[in-house]
Short mmCIF file of C-alpha atoms in Angstrom, two decimals:
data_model
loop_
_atom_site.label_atom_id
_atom_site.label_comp_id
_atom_site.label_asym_id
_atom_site.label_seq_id
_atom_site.Cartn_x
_atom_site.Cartn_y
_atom_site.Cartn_z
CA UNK A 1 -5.23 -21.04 16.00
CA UNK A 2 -3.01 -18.66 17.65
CA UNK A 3 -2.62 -17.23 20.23
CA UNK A 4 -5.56 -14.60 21.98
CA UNK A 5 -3.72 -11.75 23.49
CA UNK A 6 -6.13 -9.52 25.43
CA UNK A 7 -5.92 -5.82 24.24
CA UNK A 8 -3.68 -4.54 26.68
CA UNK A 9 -1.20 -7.59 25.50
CA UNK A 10 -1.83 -6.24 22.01
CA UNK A 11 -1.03 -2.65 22.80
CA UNK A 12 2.03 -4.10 25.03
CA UNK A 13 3.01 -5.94 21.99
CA UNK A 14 3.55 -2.99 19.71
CA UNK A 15 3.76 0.16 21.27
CA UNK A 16 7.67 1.51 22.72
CA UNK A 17 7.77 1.07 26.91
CA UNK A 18 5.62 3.47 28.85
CA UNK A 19 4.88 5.79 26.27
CA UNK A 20 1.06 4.38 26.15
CA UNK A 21 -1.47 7.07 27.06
CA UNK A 22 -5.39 5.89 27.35
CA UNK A 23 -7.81 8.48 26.51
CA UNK A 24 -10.51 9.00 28.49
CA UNK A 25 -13.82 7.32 27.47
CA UNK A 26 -16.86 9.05 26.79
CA UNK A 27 -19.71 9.00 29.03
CA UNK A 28 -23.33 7.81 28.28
CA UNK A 29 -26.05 6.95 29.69
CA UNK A 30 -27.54 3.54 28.67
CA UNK A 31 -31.35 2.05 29.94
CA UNK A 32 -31.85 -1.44 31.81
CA UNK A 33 -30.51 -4.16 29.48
CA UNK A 34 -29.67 -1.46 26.88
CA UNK A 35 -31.41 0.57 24.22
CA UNK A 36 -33.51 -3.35 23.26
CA UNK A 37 -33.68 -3.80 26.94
CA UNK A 38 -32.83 -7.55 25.68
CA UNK A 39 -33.26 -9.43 29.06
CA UNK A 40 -29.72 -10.32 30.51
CA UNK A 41 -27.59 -7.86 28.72
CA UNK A 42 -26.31 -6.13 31.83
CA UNK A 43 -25.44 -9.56 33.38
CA UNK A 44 -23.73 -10.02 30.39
CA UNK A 45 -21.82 -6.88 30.24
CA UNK A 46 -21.07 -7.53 34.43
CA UNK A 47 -19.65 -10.79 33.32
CA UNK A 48 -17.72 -9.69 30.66
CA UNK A 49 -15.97 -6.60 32.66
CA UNK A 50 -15.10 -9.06 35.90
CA UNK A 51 -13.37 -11.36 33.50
CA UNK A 52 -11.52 -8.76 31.07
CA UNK A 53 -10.79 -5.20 33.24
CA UNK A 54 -12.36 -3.49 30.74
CA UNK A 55 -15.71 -1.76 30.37
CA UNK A 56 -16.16 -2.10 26.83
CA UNK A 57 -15.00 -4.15 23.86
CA UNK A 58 -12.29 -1.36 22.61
CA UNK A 59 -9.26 0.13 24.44
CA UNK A 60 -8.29 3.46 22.74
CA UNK A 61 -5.45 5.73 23.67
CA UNK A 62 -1.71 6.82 22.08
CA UNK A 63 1.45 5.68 22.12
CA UNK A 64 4.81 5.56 20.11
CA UNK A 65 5.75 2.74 18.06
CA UNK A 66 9.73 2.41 17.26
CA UNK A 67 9.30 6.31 17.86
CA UNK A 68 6.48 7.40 15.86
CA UNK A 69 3.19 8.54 17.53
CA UNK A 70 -0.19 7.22 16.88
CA UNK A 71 -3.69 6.45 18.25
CA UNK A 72 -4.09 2.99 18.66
CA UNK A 73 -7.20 0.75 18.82
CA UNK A 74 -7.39 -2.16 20.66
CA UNK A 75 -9.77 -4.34 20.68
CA UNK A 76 -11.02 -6.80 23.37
CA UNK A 77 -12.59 -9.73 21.73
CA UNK A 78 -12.81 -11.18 25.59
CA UNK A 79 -15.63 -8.53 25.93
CA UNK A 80 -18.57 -9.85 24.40
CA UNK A 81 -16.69 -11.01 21.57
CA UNK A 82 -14.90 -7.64 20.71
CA UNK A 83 -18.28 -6.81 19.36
CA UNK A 84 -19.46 -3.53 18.48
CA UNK A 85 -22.41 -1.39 20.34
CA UNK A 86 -22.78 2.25 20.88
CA UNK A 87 -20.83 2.36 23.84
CA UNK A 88 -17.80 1.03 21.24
CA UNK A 89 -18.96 3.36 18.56
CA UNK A 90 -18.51 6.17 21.39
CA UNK A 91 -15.20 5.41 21.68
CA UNK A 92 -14.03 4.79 18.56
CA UNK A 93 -15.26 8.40 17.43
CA UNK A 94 -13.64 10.04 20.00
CA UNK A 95 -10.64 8.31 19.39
CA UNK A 96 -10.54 8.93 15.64
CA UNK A 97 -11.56 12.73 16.25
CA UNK A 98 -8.16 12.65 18.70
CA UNK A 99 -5.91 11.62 15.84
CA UNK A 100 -7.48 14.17 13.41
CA UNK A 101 -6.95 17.02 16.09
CA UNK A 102 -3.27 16.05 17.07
CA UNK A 103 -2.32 15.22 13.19
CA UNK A 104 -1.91 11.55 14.24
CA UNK A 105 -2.33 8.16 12.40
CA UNK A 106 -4.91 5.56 13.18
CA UNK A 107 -4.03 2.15 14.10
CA UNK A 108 -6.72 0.14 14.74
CA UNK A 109 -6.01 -3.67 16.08
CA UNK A 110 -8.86 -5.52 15.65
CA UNK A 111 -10.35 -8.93 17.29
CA UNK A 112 -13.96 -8.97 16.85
CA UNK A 113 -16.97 -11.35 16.10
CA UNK A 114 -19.31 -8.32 14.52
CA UNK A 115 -22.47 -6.24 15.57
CA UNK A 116 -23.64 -6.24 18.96
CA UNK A 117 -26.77 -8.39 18.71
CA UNK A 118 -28.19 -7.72 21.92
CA UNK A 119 -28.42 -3.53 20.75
CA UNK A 120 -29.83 -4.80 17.42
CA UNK A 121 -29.74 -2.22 14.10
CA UNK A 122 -27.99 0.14 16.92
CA UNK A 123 -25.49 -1.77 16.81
CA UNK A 124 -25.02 -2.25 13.39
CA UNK A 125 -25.29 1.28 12.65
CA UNK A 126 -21.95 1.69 14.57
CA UNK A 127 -20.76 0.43 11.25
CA UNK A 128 -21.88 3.95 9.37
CA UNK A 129 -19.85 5.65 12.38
CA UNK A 130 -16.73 4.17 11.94
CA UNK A 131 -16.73 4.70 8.20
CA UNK A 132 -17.63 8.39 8.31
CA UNK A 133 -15.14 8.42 10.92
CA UNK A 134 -12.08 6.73 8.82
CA UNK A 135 -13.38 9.02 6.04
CA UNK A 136 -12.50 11.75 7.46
CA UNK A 137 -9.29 10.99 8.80
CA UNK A 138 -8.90 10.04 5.21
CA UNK A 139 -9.73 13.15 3.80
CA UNK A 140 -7.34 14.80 6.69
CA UNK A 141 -4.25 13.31 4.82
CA UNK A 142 -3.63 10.76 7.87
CA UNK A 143 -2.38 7.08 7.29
CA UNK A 144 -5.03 4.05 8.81
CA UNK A 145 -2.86 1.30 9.02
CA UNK A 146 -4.77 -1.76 10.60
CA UNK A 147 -3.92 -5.10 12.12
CA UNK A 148 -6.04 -8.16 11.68
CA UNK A 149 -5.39 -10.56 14.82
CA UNK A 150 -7.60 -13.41 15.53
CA UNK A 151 -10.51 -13.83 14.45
CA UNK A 152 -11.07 -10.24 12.22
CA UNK A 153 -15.10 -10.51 10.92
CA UNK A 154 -17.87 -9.29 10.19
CA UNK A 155 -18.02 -5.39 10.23
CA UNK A 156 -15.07 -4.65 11.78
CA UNK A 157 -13.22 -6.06 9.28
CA UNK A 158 -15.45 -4.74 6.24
CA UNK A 159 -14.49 -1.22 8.01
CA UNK A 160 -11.96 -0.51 10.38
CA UNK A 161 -9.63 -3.56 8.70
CA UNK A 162 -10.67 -3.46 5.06
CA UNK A 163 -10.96 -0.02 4.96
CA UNK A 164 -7.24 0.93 6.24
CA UNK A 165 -4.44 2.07 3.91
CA UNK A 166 -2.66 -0.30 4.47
CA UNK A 167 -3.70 -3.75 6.32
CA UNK A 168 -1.41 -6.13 8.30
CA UNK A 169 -2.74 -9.34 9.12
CA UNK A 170 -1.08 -11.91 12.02
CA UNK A 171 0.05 -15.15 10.87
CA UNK A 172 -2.87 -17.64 11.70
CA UNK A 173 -5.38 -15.01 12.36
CA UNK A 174 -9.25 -16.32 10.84
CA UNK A 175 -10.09 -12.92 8.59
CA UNK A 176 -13.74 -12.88 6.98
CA UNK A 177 -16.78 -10.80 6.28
CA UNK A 178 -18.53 -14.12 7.79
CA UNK A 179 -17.61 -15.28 11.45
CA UNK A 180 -17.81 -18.84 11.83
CA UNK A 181 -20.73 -19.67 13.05
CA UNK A 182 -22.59 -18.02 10.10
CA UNK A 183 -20.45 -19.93 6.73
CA UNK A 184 -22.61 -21.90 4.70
CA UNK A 185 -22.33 -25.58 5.30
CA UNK A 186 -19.25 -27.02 3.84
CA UNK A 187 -17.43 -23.69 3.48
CA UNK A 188 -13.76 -24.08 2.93
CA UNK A 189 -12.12 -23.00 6.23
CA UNK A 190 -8.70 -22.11 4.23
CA UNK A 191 -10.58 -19.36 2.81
CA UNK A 192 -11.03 -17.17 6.10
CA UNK A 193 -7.49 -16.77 6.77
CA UNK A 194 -5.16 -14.01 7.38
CA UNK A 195 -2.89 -15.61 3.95
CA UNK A 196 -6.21 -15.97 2.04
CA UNK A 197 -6.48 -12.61 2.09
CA UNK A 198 -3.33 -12.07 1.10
CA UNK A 199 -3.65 -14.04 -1.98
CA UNK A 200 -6.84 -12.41 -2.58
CA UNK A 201 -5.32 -8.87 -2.24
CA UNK A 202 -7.24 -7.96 0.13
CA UNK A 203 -3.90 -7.86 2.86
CA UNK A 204 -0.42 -6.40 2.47
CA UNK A 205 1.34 -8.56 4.43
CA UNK A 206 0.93 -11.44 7.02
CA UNK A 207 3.41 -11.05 9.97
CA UNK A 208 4.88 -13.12 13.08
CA UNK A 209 3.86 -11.79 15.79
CA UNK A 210 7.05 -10.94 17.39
CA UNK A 211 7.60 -9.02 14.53
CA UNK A 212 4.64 -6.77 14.91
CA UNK A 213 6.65 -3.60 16.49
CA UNK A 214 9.44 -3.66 14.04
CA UNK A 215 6.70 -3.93 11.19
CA UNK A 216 3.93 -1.43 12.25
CA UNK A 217 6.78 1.05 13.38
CA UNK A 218 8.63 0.93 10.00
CA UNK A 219 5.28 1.41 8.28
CA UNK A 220 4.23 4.42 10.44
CA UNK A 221 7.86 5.93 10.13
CA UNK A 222 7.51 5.64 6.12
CA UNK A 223 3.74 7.15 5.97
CA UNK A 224 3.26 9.46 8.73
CA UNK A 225 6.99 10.38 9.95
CA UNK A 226 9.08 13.28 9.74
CA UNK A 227 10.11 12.91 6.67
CA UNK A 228 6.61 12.36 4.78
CA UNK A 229 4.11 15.01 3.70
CA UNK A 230 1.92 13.40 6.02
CA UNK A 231 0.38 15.56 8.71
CA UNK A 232 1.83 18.63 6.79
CA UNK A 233 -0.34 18.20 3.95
CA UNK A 234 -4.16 20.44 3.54
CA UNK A 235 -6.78 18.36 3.53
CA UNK A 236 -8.12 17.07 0.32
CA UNK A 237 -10.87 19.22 -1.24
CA UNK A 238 -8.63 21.94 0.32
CA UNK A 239 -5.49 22.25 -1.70
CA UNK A 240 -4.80 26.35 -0.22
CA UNK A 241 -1.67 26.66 1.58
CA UNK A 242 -0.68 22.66 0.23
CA UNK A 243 3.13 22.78 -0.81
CA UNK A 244 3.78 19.81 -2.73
CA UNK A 245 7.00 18.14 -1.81
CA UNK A 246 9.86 17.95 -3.47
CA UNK A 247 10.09 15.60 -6.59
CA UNK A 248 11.96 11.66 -6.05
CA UNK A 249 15.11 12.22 -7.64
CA UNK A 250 15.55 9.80 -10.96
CA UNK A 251 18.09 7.24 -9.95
CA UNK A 252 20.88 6.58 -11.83
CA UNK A 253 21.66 3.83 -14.28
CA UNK A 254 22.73 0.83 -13.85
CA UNK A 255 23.65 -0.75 -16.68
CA UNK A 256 26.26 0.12 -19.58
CA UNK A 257 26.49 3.79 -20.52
CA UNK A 258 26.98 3.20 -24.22
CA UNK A 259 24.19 4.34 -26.79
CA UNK A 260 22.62 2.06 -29.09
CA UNK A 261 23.55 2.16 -32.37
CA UNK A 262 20.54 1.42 -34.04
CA UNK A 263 16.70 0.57 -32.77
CA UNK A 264 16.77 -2.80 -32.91
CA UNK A 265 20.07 -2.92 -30.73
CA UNK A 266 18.36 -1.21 -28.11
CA UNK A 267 15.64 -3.48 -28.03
CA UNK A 268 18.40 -6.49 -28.22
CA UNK A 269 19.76 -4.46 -25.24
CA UNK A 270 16.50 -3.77 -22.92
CA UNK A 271 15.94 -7.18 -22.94
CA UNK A 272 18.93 -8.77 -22.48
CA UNK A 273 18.10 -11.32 -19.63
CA UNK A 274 21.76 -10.07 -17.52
CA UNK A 275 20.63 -6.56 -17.61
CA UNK A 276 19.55 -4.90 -14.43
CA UNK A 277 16.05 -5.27 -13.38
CA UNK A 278 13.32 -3.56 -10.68
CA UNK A 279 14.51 -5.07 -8.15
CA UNK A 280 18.08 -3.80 -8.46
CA UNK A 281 16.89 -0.46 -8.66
CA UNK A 282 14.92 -0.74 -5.79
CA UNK A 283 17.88 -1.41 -3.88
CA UNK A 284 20.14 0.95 -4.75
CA UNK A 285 17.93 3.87 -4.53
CA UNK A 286 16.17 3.21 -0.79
CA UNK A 287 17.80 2.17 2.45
CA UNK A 288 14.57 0.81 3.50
CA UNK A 289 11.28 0.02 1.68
CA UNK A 290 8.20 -2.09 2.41
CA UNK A 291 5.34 -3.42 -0.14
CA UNK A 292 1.84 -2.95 -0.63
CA UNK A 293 0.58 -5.83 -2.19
CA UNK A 294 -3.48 -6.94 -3.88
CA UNK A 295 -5.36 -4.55 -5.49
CA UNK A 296 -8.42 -4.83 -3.24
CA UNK A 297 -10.55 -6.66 -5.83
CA UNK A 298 -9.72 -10.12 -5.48
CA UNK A 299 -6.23 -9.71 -7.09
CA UNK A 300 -2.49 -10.04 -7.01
CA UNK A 301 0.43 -9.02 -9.20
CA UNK A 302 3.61 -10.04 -7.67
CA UNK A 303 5.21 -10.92 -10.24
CA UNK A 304 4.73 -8.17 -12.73
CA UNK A 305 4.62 -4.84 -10.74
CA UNK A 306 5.99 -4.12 -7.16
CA UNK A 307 4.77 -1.42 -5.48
CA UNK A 308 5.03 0.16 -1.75
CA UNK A 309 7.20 2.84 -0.50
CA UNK A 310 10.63 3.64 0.87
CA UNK A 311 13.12 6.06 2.19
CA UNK A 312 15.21 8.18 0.41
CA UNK A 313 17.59 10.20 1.53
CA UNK A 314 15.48 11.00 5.17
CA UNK A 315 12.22 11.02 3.51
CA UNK A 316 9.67 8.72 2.13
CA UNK A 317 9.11 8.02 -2.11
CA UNK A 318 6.28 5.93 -2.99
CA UNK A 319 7.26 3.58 -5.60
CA UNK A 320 5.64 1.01 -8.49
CA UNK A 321 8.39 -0.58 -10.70
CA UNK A 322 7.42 -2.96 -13.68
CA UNK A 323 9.78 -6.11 -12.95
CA UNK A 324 10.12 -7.09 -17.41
CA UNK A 325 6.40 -9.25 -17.58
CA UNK A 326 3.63 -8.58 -18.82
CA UNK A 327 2.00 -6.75 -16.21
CA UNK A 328 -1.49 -8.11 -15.30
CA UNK A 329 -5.03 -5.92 -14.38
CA UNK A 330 -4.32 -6.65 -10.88
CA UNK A 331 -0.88 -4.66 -10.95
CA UNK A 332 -2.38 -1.42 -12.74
CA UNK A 333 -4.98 -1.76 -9.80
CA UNK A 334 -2.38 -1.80 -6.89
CA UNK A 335 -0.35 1.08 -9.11
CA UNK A 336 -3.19 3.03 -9.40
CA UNK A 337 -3.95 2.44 -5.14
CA UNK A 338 -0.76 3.21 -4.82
CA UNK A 339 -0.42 6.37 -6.26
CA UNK A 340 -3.83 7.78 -4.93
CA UNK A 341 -2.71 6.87 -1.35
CA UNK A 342 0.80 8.69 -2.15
CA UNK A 343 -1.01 11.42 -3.24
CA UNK A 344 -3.69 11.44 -0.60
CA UNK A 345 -0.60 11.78 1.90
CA UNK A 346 1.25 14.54 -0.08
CA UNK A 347 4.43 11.54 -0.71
CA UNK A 348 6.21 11.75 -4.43
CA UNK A 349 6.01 9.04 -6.36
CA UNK A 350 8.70 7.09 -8.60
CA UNK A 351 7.59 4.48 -11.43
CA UNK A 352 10.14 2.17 -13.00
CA UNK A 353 8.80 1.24 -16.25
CA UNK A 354 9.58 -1.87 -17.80
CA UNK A 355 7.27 -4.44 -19.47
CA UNK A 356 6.92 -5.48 -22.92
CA UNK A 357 3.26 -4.40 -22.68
CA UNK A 358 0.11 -4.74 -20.44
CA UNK A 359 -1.04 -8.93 -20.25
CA UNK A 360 -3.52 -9.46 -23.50
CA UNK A 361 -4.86 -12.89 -22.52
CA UNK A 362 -8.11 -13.85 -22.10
CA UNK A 363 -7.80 -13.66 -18.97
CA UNK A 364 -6.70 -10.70 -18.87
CA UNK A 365 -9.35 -9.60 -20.77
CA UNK A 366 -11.97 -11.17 -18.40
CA UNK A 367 -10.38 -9.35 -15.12
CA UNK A 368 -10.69 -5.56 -16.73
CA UNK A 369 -7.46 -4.98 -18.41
CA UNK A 370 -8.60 -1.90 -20.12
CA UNK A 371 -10.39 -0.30 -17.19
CA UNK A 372 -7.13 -1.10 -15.06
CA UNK A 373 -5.03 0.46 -17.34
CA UNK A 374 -7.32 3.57 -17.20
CA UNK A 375 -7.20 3.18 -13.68
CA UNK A 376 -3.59 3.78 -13.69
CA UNK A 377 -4.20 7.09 -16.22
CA UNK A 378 -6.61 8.39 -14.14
CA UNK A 379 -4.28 8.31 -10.77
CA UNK A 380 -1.12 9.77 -12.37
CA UNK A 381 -3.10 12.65 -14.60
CA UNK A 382 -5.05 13.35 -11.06
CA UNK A 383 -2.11 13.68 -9.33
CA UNK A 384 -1.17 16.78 -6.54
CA UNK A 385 2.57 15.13 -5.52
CA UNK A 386 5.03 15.23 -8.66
CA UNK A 387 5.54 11.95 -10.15
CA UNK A 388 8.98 10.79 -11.40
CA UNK A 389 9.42 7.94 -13.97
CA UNK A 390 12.42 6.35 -15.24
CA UNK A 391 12.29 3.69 -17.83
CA UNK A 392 15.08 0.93 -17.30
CA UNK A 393 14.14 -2.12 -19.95
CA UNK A 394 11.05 -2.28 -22.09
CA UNK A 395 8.55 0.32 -22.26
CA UNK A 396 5.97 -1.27 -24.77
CA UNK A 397 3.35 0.64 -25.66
CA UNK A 398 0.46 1.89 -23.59
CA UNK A 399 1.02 -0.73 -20.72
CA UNK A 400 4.15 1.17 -19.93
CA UNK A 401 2.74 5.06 -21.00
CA UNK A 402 0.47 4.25 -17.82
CA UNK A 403 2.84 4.52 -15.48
CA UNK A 404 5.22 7.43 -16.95
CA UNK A 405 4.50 10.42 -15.62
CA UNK A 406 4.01 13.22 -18.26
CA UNK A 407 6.79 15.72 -18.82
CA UNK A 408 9.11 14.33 -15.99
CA UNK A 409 10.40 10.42 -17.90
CA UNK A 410 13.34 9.85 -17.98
CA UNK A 411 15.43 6.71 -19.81
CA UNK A 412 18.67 5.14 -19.02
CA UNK A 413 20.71 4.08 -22.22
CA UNK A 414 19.62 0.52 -21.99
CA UNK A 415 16.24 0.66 -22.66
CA UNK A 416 13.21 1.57 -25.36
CA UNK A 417 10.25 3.39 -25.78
CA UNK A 418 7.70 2.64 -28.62
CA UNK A 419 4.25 2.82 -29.33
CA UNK A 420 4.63 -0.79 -30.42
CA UNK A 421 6.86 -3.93 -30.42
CA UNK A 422 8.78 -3.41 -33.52
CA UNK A 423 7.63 -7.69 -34.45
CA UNK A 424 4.45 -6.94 -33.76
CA UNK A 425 4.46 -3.60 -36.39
CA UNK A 426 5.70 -5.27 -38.76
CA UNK A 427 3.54 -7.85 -38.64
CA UNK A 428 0.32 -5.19 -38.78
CA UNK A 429 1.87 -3.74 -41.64
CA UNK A 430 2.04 -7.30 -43.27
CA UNK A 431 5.74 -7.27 -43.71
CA UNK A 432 8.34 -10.24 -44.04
CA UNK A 433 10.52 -11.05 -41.27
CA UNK A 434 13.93 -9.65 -42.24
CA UNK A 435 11.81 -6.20 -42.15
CA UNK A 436 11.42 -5.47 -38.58
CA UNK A 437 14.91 -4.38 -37.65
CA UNK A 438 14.42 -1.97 -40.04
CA UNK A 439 11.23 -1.02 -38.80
CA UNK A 440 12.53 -0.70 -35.43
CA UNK A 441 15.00 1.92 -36.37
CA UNK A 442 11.78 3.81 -38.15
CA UNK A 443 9.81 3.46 -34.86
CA UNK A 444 12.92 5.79 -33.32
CA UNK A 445 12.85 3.67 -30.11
CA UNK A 446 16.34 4.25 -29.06
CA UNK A 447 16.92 6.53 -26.10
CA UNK A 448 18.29 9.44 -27.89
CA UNK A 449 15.54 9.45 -30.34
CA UNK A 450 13.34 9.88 -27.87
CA UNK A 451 15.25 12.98 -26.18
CA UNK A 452 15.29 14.88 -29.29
CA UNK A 453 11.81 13.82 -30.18
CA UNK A 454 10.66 15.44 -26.66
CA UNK A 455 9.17 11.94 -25.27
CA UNK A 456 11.22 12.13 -22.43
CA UNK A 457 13.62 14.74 -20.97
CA UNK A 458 16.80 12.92 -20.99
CA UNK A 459 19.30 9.76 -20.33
CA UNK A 460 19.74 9.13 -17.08
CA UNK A 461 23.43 8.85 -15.73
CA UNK A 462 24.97 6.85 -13.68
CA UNK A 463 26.79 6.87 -10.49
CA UNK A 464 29.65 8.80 -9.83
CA UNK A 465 32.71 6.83 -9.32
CA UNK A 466 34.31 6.35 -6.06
CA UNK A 467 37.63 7.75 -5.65
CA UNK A 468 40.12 4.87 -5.36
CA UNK A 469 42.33 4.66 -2.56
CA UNK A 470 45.29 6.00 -2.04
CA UNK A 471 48.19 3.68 -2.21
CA UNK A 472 49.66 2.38 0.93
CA UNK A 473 53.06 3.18 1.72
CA UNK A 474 55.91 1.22 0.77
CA UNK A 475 57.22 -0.77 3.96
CA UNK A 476 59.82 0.65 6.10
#
């Protein structure tokens, strides 16, 4: 288990020296042994101030994090368990209606047991508060990024923590709907863990806690700083005076600039195992990029999609980039999240397509690959913040169409388009083996086909060449 910080250690922890600002908390009145007058609350309460400092289980003010401003949330699990009552739900409203007034983002981090028992359905009916709350903020086109330290449960994590854009959990940290106390007999323990939910898809990322500053500050410099639509951005539902930013640039290619001759050479070509994949790409367009990862359903996709954002030239791209697999239900899911939270914060999006087609297992079939794939539609035809979409290997069928954005894909002169494997038409249209280069060349996969067909609006070039130096001079 690790370690408990207090949550005036946590805010220590992450925010930049003497730059955090408490706000002030709201007043209310509450009756003897509050609103259930449940005998011994204020004892309680007495108790749990002498011990902690604090007056209730939340400490809520702003502060800069590696430079960028936010409202932070602490939470003071010392108090009463970091539960929730009205007195919390107080404060957490004021504090969210802060960060919507000042055009901040939320950063709740959260150590708490649950519901207040002691103020019974009051309590729980904080719950409703916070997520009308973090709705709104939402809808004000302001990042929630939330940190799960130990333990994270019960309705503070199905809100404040689950609910975030993006969620950060502490290495160690126990993370579950259901506290421990209340698992059925015999529950496995592994499964309430900070890198449970991770696997699950449920977390981005689980982090050291000394890294916590760098982490949370590069994440609120990528979704709410300077160079981000966020903050800038109308609300949704309010698109008059939105400007939509500026499209990602395509990046160049990296691979040879030669043309296929034929179809089947560019397919030959596009998957050659030496030629330059996502993560290649990745790394020559941003100087710094971090992931999103799970599609909040109970799934993953490493391996087949990787998705997140990064900066580019002084301002922030969201990105999902096919990696040459089969990509899975779970990676259309984060894609689609993806580009609804780019779009959400007025952030352009690039796609890298490359996969020989969406996964057709059974599996597959049993997680929702067809409504994933729609999923995936849906987000990029739905759209506000231009989409850019270079292919750079494969781009089989309508596992890759997903993600290429219409009227702005572009191709580099390794790769292929086609509605279908050229193997796998000729097989449909029952013909031998020694027929599908041919039928490759009919399918007119090759990147120049595709220009002058209209699929896509041209071949991406490559990078300029340096200028060699100049010779040094001959010695004296």
């Amino acid at each position: 288990m690790p370690e408990r910080l207090s949550a005036r250690e946590t805010l220590a922890l992450v925010a930049d020296a003497d730059t955090f600002r408490e706000l002030l908390a709201p007043r209310g009145d509450s009756p003897p042994d509050g609103p259930l007058g449940w005998q011994g609350y204020d004892a309680s309460r007495a108790r749990a101030a002498a011990r902690t400092g604090e007056q209730e289980s939340v400490v809520c003010g702003t502060a800069s994090v590696e430079g960028t401003r936010a409202v932070l949330i602490s939470f003071e699990f010392g108090f009463l368990g970091g539960s929730l009552g009205r007195a919390t739900g107080d404060r957490l409203e004021a504090a969210y209606t802060h960060a919507r007034a000042h055009r901040l983002p939320v950063v709740p981090l959260i150590a708490t047991g649950g519901s207040r028992m002691q103020e019974g359905m009051l309590a729980l009916t904080q719950l409703q508060r916070v997520a009308r709350q973090s709705a709104l903020t939402r809808a004000a086109g302001l990042p929630q990024i939330a940190v799960l330290r130990d333990p994270t449960t019960g309705g503070g994590w199905a809100t404040l923590g689950a609910g975030a854009d993006v969620v950060l959990a502490l290495r160690g940290a126990q993370v579950g709907f259901a506290g421990s106390r209340v698992r059925p007999p015999g529950a496995d323990p592994a499964a309430y863990t900070a890198r449970s939910q991770l696997a699950a898809g449920s977390a981005d990322a689980v982090v050291e806690p000394a890294g916590l500053r760098h982490t949370l500050g590069t994440w609120l410099g990528l979704l709410a700083g300077r160079g981000t639509g966020a903050g800038t951005a109308a609300p949704a539902g309010d698109p008059a005076g939105a400007r939509p930013p500026e499209p990602a640039p395509v990046p160049f290619a990296l691979g040879p600039a030669e043309r296929p001759r034929s179809g089947w050479e560019a397919v030959v070509r596009a998957r050659a195992g030496e030629r330059p994949r996502a993560r290649a790409y990745l790394d020559a367009y941003f100087g710094r990029r971090e992931l999103i990862s799970g599609d909040r359903c109970g799934g993953v996709d490493s391996e087949g999609i990787l998705c997140g954002f990064g900066e580019r030239d002084g301002r922030t791209v969201a990105f999902a980039a096919q990696t040459g697999t089969a990509t899975r239900p779970a990676g259309y899911r984060t894609a689609a999240r993806l580009i609804r939270l780019a779009d959400r914060l007025g952030i352009p999006v690039l796609t890298l397509v490359d996969t020989p087609g969406a996964a057709n297992d059974a599996e597959a079939e049993r997680q929702g690959a067809g409504a994933a794939i729609a999923e995936v539609f849906g987000a990029v035809a739905a759209a506000r913040v231009p989409i850019t979409t270079l292919v750079i290997g494969e781009g089989g069928s309508g596992g890759a169409l997903a993600l290429a954005a219409p009227g702005n894909t572009w191709v580099t002169p390794d790769s292929y388009f086609s509605v279908i494997a050229p193997e796998l038409a000729a097989a449909i249209l029952k013909r031998p083996p020694e027929e599908v280069e041919p039928t490759a060349d009919q399918l007119r996969v090759r990147p120049q086909d595709l220009v002058e067909l209209g699929v896509v609006r041209g071949i991406a070039g490559h990078p300029p060449a340096r200028a060699a130096a100049p010779p040094a001079p001959p010695p004296a």
